[in-house]
CSV table of C-alpha atoms in Angstrom, one decimal:
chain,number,residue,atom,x,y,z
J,1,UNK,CA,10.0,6.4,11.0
J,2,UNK,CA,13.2,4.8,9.8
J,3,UNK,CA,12.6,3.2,6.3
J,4,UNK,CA,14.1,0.1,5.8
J,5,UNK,CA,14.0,0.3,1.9
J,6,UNK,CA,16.7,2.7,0.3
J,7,UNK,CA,17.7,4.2,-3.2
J,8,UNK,CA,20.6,5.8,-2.8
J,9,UNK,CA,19.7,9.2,-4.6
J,10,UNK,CA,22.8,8.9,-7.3
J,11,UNK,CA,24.4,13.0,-7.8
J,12,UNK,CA,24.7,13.7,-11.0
J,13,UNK,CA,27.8,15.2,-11.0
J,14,UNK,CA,29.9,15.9,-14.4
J,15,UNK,CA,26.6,16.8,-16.5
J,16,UNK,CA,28.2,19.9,-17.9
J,17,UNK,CA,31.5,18.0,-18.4
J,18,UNK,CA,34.7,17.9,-17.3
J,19,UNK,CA,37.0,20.6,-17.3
J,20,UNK,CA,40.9,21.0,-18.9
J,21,UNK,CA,43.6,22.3,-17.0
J,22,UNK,CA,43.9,24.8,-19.4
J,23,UNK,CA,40.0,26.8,-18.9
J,24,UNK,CA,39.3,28.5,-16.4
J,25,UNK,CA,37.2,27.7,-13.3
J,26,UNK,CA,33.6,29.3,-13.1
J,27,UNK,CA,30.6,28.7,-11.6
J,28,UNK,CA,27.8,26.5,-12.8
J,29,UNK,CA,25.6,27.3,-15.7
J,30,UNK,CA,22.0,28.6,-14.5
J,31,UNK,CA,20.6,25.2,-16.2
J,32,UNK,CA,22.7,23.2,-14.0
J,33,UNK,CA,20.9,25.0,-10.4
J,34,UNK,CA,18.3,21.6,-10.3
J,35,UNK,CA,21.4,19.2,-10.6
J,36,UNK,CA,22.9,21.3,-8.0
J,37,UNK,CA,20.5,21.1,-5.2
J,38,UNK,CA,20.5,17.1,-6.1
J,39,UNK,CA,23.4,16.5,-4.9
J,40,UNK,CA,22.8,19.2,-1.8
J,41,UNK,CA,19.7,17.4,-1.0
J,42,UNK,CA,21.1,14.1,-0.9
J,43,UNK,CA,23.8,15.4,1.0
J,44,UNK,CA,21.2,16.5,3.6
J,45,UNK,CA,19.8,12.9,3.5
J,46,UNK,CA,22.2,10.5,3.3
J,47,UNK,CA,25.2,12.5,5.3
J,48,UNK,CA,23.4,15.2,7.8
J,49,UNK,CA,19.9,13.4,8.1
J,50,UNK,CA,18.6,16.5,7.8
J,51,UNK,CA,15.2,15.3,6.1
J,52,UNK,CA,13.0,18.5,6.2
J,53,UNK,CA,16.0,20.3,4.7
J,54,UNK,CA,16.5,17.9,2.3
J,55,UNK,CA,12.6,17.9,1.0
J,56,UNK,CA,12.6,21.7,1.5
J,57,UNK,CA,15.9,21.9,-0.7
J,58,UNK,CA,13.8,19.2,-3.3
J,59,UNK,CA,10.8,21.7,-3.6
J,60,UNK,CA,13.4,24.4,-4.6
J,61,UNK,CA,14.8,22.5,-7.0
J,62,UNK,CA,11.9,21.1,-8.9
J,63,UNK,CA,10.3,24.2,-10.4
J,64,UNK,CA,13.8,25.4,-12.2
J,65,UNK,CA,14.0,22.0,-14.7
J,66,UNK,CA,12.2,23.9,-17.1
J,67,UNK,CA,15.6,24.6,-18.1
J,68,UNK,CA,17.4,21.5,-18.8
J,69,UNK,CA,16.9,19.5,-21.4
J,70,UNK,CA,14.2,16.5,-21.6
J,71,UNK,CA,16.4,13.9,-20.6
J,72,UNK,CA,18.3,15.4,-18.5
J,73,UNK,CA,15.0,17.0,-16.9
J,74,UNK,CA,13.2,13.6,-16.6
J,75,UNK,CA,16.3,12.1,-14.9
J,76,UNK,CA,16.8,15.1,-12.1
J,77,UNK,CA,13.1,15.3,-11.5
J,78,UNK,CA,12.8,11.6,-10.7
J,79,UNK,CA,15.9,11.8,-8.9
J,80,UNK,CA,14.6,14.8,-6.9
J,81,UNK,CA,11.1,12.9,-6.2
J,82,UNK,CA,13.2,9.9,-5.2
J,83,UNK,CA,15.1,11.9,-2.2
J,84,UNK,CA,12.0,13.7,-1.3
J,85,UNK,CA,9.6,10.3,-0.4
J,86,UNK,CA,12.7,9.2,1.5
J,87,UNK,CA,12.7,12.5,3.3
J,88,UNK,CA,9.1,12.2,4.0
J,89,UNK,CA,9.3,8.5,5.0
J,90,UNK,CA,12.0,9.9,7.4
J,91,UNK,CA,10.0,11.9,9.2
J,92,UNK,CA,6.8,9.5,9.6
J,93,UNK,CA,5.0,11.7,6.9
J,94,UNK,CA,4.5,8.6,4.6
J,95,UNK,CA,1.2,9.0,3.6
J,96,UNK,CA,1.9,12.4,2.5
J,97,UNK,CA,3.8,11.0,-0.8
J,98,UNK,CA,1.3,10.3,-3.1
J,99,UNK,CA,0.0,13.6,-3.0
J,100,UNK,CA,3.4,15.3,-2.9
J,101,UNK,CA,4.9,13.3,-6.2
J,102,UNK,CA,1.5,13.9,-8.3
J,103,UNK,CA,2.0,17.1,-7.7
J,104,UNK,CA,4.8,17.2,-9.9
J,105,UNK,CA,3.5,14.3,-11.7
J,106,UNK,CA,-0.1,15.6,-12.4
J,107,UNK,CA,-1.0,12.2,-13.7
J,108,UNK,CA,-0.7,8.5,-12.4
J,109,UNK,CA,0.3,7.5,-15.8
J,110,UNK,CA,3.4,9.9,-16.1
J,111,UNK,CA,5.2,8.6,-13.1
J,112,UNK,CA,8.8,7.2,-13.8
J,113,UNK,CA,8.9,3.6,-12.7
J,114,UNK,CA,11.4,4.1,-10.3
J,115,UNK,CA,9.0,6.6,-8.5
J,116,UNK,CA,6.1,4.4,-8.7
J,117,UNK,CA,7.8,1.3,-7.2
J,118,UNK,CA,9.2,3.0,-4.2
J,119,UNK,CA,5.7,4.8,-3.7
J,120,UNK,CA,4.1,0.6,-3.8
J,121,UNK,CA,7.1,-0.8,-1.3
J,122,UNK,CA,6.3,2.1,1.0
J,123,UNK,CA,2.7,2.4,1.7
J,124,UNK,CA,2.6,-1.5,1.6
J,125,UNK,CA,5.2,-1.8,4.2
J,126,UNK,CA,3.0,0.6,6.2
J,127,UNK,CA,-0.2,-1.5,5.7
J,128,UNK,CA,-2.1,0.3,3.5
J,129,UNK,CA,-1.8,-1.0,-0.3
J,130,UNK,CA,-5.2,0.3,-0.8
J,131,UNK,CA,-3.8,4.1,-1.0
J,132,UNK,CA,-1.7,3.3,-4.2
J,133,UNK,CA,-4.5,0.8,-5.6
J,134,UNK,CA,-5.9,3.0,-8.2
J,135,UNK,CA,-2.8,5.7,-9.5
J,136,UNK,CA,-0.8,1.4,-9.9
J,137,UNK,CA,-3.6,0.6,-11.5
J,138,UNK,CA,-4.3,3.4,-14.2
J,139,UNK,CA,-0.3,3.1,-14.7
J,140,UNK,CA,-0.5,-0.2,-16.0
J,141,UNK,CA,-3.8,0.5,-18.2
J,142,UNK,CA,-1.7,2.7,-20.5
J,143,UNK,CA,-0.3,1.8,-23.5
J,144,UNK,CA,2.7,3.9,-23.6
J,145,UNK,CA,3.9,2.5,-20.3
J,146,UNK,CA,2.9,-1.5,-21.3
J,147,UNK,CA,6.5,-1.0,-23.8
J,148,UNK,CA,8.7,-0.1,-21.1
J,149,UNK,CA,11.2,-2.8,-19.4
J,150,UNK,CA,10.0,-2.0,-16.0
J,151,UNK,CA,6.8,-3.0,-16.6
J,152,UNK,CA,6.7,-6.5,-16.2
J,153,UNK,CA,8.1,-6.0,-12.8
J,154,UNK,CA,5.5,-3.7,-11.8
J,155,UNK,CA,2.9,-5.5,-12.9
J,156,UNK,CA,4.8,-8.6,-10.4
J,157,UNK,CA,4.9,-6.1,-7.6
J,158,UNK,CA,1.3,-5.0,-8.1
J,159,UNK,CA,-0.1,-8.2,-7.7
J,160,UNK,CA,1.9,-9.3,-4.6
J,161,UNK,CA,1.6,-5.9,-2.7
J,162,UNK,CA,-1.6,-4.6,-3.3
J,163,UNK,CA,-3.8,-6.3,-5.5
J,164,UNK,CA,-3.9,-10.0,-4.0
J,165,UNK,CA,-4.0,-8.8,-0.3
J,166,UNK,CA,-6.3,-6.5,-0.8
J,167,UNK,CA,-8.4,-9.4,-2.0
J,168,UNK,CA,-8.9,-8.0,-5.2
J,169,UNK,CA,-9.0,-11.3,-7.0
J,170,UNK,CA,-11.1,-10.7,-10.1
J,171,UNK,CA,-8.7,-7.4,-11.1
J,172,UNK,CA,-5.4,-10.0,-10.6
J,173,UNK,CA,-7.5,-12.6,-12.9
J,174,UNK,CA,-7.6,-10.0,-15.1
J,175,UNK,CA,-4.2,-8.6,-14.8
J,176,UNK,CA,-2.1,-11.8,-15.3
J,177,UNK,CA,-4.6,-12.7,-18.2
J,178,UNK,CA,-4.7,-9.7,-20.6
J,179,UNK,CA,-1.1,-8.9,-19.7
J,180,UNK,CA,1.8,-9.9,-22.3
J,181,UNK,CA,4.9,-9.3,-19.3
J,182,UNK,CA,3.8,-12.7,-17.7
J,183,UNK,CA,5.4,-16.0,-19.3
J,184,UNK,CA,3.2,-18.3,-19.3
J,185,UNK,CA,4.7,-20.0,-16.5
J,186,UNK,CA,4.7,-17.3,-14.3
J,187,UNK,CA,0.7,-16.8,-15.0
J,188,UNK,CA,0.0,-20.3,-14.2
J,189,UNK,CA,1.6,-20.2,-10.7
J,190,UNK,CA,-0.2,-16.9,-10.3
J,191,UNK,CA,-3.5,-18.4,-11.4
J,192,UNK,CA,-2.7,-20.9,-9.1
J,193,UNK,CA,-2.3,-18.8,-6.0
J,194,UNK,CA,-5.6,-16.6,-7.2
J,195,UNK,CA,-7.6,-19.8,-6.9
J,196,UNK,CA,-6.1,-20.3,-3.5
J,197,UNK,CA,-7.2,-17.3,-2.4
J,198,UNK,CA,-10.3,-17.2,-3.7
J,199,UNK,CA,-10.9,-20.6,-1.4
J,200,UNK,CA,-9.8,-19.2,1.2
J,201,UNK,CA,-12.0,-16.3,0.9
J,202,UNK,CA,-14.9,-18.8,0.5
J,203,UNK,CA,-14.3,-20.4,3.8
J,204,UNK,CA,-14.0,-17.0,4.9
J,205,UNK,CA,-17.2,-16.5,3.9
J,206,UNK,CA,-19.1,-19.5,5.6
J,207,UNK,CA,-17.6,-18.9,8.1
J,208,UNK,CA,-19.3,-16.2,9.0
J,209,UNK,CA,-22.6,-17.2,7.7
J,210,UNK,CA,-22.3,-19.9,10.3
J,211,UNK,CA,-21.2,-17.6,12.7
J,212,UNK,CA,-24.4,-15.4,11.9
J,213,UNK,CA,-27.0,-18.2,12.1
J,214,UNK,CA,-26.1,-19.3,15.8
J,215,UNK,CA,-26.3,-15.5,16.4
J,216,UNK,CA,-29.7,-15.2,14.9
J,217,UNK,CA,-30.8,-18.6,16.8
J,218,UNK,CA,-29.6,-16.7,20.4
J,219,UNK,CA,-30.9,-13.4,18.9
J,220,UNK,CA,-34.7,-11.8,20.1
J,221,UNK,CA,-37.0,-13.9,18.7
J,222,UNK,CA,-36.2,-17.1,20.5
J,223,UNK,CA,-36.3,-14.9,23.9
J,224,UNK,CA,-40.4,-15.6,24.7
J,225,UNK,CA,-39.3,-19.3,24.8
J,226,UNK,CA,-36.3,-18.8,26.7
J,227,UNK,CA,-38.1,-16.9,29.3
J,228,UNK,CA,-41.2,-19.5,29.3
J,229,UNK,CA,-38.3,-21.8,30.2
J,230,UNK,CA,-36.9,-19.3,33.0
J,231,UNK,CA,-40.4,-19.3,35.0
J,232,UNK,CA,-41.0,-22.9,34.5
J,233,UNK,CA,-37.5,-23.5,36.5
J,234,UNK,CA,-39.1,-21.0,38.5
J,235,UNK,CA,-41.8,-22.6,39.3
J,236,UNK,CA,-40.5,-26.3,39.5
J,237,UNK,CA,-38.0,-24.6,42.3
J,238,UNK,CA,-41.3,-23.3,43.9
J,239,UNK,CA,-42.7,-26.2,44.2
J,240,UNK,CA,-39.6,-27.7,45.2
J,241,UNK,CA,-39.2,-25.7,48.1
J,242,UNK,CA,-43.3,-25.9,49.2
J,243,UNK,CA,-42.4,-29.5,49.9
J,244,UNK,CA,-40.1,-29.0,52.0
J,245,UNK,CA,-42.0,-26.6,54.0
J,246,UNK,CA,-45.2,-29.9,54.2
J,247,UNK,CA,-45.2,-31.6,57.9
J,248,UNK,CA,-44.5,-35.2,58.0
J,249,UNK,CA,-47.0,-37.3,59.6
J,250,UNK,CA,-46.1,-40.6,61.4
Protein backbone atom coordinates (compact mmCIF):
# COMPACT_ATOMS: atom_id res chain seq x y z
CA UNK A 1 0.00 0.00 0.00
CA UNK A 2 1.29 3.39 -0.94
CA UNK A 3 0.50 5.88 1.87
CA UNK A 4 -0.51 9.10 0.74
CA UNK A 5 0.36 10.88 4.13
CA UNK A 6 4.19 11.52 4.75
CA UNK A 7 6.68 12.82 7.47
CA UNK A 8 9.66 13.01 6.16
CA UNK A 9 11.83 11.12 8.93
CA UNK A 10 14.33 14.38 9.56
CA UNK A 11 18.35 12.71 10.19
CA UNK A 12 19.70 13.97 12.99
CA UNK A 13 22.88 14.65 11.75
CA UNK A 14 25.56 16.99 13.73
CA UNK A 15 24.35 15.73 17.38
CA UNK A 16 27.85 15.18 18.51
CA UNK A 17 28.90 18.47 16.81
CA UNK A 18 30.81 19.67 14.23
CA UNK A 19 34.24 19.04 13.78
CA UNK A 20 37.55 21.61 13.38
CA UNK A 21 39.93 21.15 10.74
CA UNK A 22 42.35 20.86 13.20
CA UNK A 23 40.97 17.19 15.20
CA UNK A 24 41.18 14.46 13.88
CA UNK A 25 38.45 12.28 12.09
CA UNK A 26 37.12 9.19 14.07
CA UNK A 27 34.27 7.21 14.17
CA UNK A 28 31.10 7.86 15.97
CA UNK A 29 30.68 7.61 19.77
CA UNK A 30 28.90 4.23 20.83
CA UNK A 31 25.85 6.62 22.09
CA UNK A 32 25.48 7.99 18.75
CA UNK A 33 24.73 4.03 17.05
CA UNK A 34 20.64 4.90 17.43
CA UNK A 35 21.10 8.32 15.57
CA UNK A 36 23.13 6.37 13.16
CA UNK A 37 20.74 3.80 11.97
CA UNK A 38 18.11 6.94 11.72
CA UNK A 39 19.52 8.34 9.14
CA UNK A 40 20.26 4.60 7.50
CA UNK A 41 16.76 3.82 7.91
CA UNK A 42 15.43 6.75 6.36
CA UNK A 43 17.83 6.25 3.73
CA UNK A 44 16.18 2.83 3.09
CA UNK A 45 12.78 4.58 3.03
CA UNK A 46 12.80 7.58 1.44
CA UNK A 47 15.86 6.76 -1.24
CA UNK A 48 15.97 2.74 -1.79
CA UNK A 49 12.26 1.96 -0.81
CA UNK A 50 13.56 -0.70 0.89
CA UNK A 51 10.68 -0.80 3.72
CA UNK A 52 11.41 -4.13 5.45
CA UNK A 53 15.07 -3.11 5.64
CA UNK A 54 14.16 0.07 6.85
CA UNK A 55 11.77 -1.37 9.91
CA UNK A 56 14.36 -4.16 10.38
CA UNK A 57 17.14 -1.44 10.68
CA UNK A 58 14.39 0.64 13.18
CA UNK A 59 14.11 -2.56 15.56
CA UNK A 60 17.94 -2.55 15.72
CA UNK A 61 18.18 0.73 16.55
CA UNK A 62 15.49 1.12 19.23
CA UNK A 63 16.89 -0.99 22.05
CA UNK A 64 20.51 0.90 22.17
CA UNK A 65 18.82 4.60 23.29
CA UNK A 66 19.37 3.63 26.66
CA UNK A 67 22.41 5.45 26.01
CA UNK A 68 21.64 8.80 24.92
CA UNK A 69 20.43 11.25 26.91
CA UNK A 70 16.57 11.92 27.65
CA UNK A 71 16.08 14.34 25.04
CA UNK A 72 18.01 13.27 22.79
CA UNK A 73 16.46 9.60 23.40
CA UNK A 74 12.80 10.80 23.23
CA UNK A 75 13.63 12.64 19.91
CA UNK A 76 15.38 9.47 18.10
CA UNK A 77 12.83 7.00 19.41
CA UNK A 78 9.97 9.01 18.05
CA UNK A 79 11.85 9.59 15.03
CA UNK A 80 12.63 5.84 14.73
CA UNK A 81 8.70 4.91 15.38
CA UNK A 82 7.95 7.54 12.77
CA UNK A 83 9.97 5.66 9.83
CA UNK A 84 8.94 2.41 11.05
CA UNK A 85 4.68 2.97 10.69
CA UNK A 86 5.69 4.36 7.32
CA UNK A 87 7.63 1.18 6.60
CA UNK A 88 4.75 -0.88 7.70
CA UNK A 89 2.12 1.28 5.89
CA UNK A 90 4.54 0.53 2.85
CA UNK A 91 4.15 -2.85 2.79
CA UNK A 92 0.22 -3.10 3.49
CA UNK A 93 0.99 -4.13 7.16
CA UNK A 94 -0.98 -1.15 8.57
CA UNK A 95 -2.77 -2.69 11.15
CA UNK A 96 0.24 -4.00 12.52
CA UNK A 97 1.26 -0.39 13.99
CA UNK A 98 -0.46 -0.10 16.99
CA UNK A 99 0.88 -3.11 18.36
CA UNK A 100 4.35 -2.45 17.01
CA UNK A 101 4.74 1.38 18.54
CA UNK A 102 3.28 0.23 22.14
CA UNK A 103 5.67 -1.98 22.12
CA UNK A 104 8.09 0.56 22.61
CA UNK A 105 5.58 2.80 24.07
CA UNK A 106 4.11 0.34 26.75
CA UNK A 107 1.45 2.79 27.42
CA UNK A 108 -1.19 4.80 25.38
CA UNK A 109 -0.46 7.75 27.42
CA UNK A 110 3.34 7.91 26.72
CA UNK A 111 3.11 8.23 22.97
CA UNK A 112 4.78 11.39 21.53
CA UNK A 113 2.09 13.36 19.66
CA UNK A 114 3.71 13.13 16.55
CA UNK A 115 3.43 9.21 16.80
CA UNK A 116 -0.09 9.28 17.84
CA UNK A 117 -1.36 11.54 15.07
CA UNK A 118 0.17 9.61 12.21
CA UNK A 119 -1.13 6.26 13.99
CA UNK A 120 -5.09 8.38 13.82
CA UNK A 121 -4.50 9.56 9.95
CA UNK A 122 -3.57 6.04 9.09
CA UNK A 123 -5.98 3.60 10.42
CA UNK A 124 -8.73 6.23 9.56
CA UNK A 125 -7.66 6.47 6.08
CA UNK A 126 -7.90 2.69 6.05
CA UNK A 127 -11.47 2.69 7.51
CA UNK A 128 -11.05 1.56 10.68
CA UNK A 129 -11.05 4.54 13.42
CA UNK A 130 -12.31 2.09 15.80
CA UNK A 131 -8.67 0.37 16.22
CA UNK A 132 -7.17 3.67 17.67
CA UNK A 133 -10.57 4.52 19.60
CA UNK A 134 -9.49 3.65 23.01
CA UNK A 135 -5.17 4.09 23.27
CA UNK A 136 -6.68 8.36 21.50
CA UNK A 137 -8.88 8.20 24.03
CA UNK A 138 -6.82 7.27 27.34
CA UNK A 139 -4.17 9.87 25.70
CA UNK A 140 -6.34 12.70 26.11
CA UNK A 141 -7.69 11.60 29.72
CA UNK A 142 -4.25 12.33 31.17
CA UNK A 143 -3.28 15.28 32.78
CA UNK A 144 0.27 15.48 31.86
CA UNK A 145 -0.55 15.27 28.19
CA UNK A 146 -3.77 18.02 28.60
CA UNK A 147 -0.44 20.94 29.00
CA UNK A 148 1.13 20.06 25.92
CA UNK A 149 0.69 22.31 22.56
CA UNK A 150 -0.32 19.45 20.51
CA UNK A 151 -3.06 18.70 22.34
CA UNK A 152 -5.74 20.83 21.18
CA UNK A 153 -5.08 19.52 17.78
CA UNK A 154 -5.50 16.06 18.79
CA UNK A 155 -8.35 16.47 20.54
CA UNK A 156 -9.63 18.29 16.83
CA UNK A 157 -8.44 15.19 14.99
CA UNK A 158 -10.03 12.87 17.39
CA UNK A 159 -13.31 14.09 17.05
CA UNK A 160 -13.34 14.33 13.13
CA UNK A 161 -11.56 10.87 12.55
CA UNK A 162 -12.75 8.59 14.96
CA UNK A 163 -15.00 9.77 17.44
CA UNK A 164 -17.96 11.42 15.30
CA UNK A 165 -17.92 8.66 12.59
CA UNK A 166 -17.83 6.10 14.72
CA UNK A 167 -21.05 7.63 16.03
CA UNK A 168 -19.73 8.02 19.33
CA UNK A 169 -21.70 11.15 20.06
CA UNK A 170 -22.14 11.20 23.76
CA UNK A 171 -18.00 10.69 24.29
CA UNK A 172 -17.59 13.96 21.65
CA UNK A 173 -20.34 15.82 23.95
CA UNK A 174 -18.18 15.08 26.46
CA UNK A 175 -14.99 15.78 24.86
CA UNK A 176 -15.65 19.35 23.43
CA UNK A 177 -17.40 20.09 26.97
CA UNK A 178 -14.92 19.21 29.68
CA UNK A 179 -12.05 20.10 27.36
CA UNK A 180 -10.17 23.61 27.90
CA UNK A 181 -8.22 23.34 23.98
CA UNK A 182 -11.68 24.30 22.40
CA UNK A 183 -12.53 28.22 22.10
CA UNK A 184 -15.64 28.59 22.67
CA UNK A 185 -16.40 29.08 19.14
CA UNK A 186 -14.93 26.12 17.98
CA UNK A 187 -17.19 24.12 20.63
CA UNK A 188 -20.27 25.60 19.44
CA UNK A 189 -19.80 24.60 15.75
CA UNK A 190 -18.92 21.26 17.14
CA UNK A 191 -21.96 21.10 19.30
CA UNK A 192 -23.62 22.07 16.37
CA UNK A 193 -22.48 19.22 14.12
CA UNK A 194 -23.08 16.62 17.24
CA UNK A 195 -26.63 17.58 17.21
CA UNK A 196 -26.66 16.99 13.51
CA UNK A 197 -25.56 13.79 13.88
CA UNK A 198 -27.40 12.75 16.45
CA UNK A 199 -30.70 13.56 14.04
CA UNK A 200 -29.50 11.90 11.64
CA UNK A 201 -28.85 8.90 13.71
CA UNK A 202 -32.57 9.29 14.88
CA UNK A 203 -33.92 8.99 11.37
CA UNK A 204 -31.56 6.31 11.13
CA UNK A 205 -33.24 4.72 13.66
CA UNK A 206 -36.99 4.91 12.54
CA UNK A 207 -36.04 4.06 9.83
CA UNK A 208 -35.55 0.84 10.57
CA UNK A 209 -38.26 0.40 13.01
CA UNK A 210 -40.45 1.13 10.03
CA UNK A 211 -38.57 -1.07 7.97
CA UNK A 212 -39.14 -3.86 10.83
CA UNK A 213 -42.87 -3.47 11.28
CA UNK A 214 -43.83 -4.07 7.46
CA UNK A 215 -41.39 -7.08 7.91
CA UNK A 216 -43.23 -8.35 10.98
CA UNK A 217 -46.78 -7.61 9.08
CA UNK A 218 -45.33 -10.04 5.97
CA UNK A 219 -43.68 -12.22 8.68
CA UNK A 220 -45.40 -15.90 9.91
CA UNK A 221 -48.22 -14.99 11.70
CA UNK A 222 -50.23 -13.31 8.96
CA UNK A 223 -49.43 -16.57 6.77
CA UNK A 224 -52.97 -18.71 7.95
CA UNK A 225 -54.76 -15.65 6.37
CA UNK A 226 -52.69 -15.38 3.46
CA UNK A 227 -53.18 -18.97 2.69
CA UNK A 228 -57.11 -18.79 3.51
CA UNK A 229 -56.89 -16.18 0.80
CA UNK A 230 -54.77 -18.53 -1.67
CA UNK A 231 -57.57 -21.40 -1.57
CA UNK A 232 -60.46 -19.05 -1.74
CA UNK A 233 -58.78 -17.82 -5.24
CA UNK A 234 -58.55 -21.38 -5.54
CA UNK A 235 -61.78 -22.14 -5.33
CA UNK A 236 -63.41 -19.06 -7.03
CA UNK A 237 -61.12 -20.27 -10.14
CA UNK A 238 -62.83 -23.70 -9.55
CA UNK A 239 -65.86 -22.63 -9.88
CA UNK A 240 -64.98 -20.47 -12.52
CA UNK A 241 -63.90 -23.18 -14.70
CA UNK A 242 -67.10 -25.73 -13.68
CA UNK A 243 -69.11 -23.12 -15.57
CA UNK A 244 -67.63 -23.35 -18.31
CA UNK A 245 -67.68 -26.97 -18.48
CA UNK A 246 -72.19 -26.58 -17.89
CA UNK A 247 -74.12 -27.30 -21.34
CA UNK A 248 -76.14 -24.51 -22.73
CA UNK A 249 -79.69 -25.20 -23.37
CA UNK A 250 -81.69 -23.42 -26.04
Amino acid sequence: MKSDFSTPAAPLRGLGGPLRSSEPVRAAPAPLAAVVLLEEAADLLVVHLDFGAALQTCERALPSLANLDAGTSLEVKCSLCIVGIQALAEMNRWREVLSWVLQYYQVPEKLPPKVLELCVLLYSKMQEPGAVLEVVSAWLQDPDNQDLPEYRALAELHLQRVLLPLGCLSEAEELVVGSAGFSEEQRLDVLQAISKARQRQKHQCLGSEEAQKLNQEASPSSLPFLCKLSQLFHRIQEAIFSLYRLPIHD
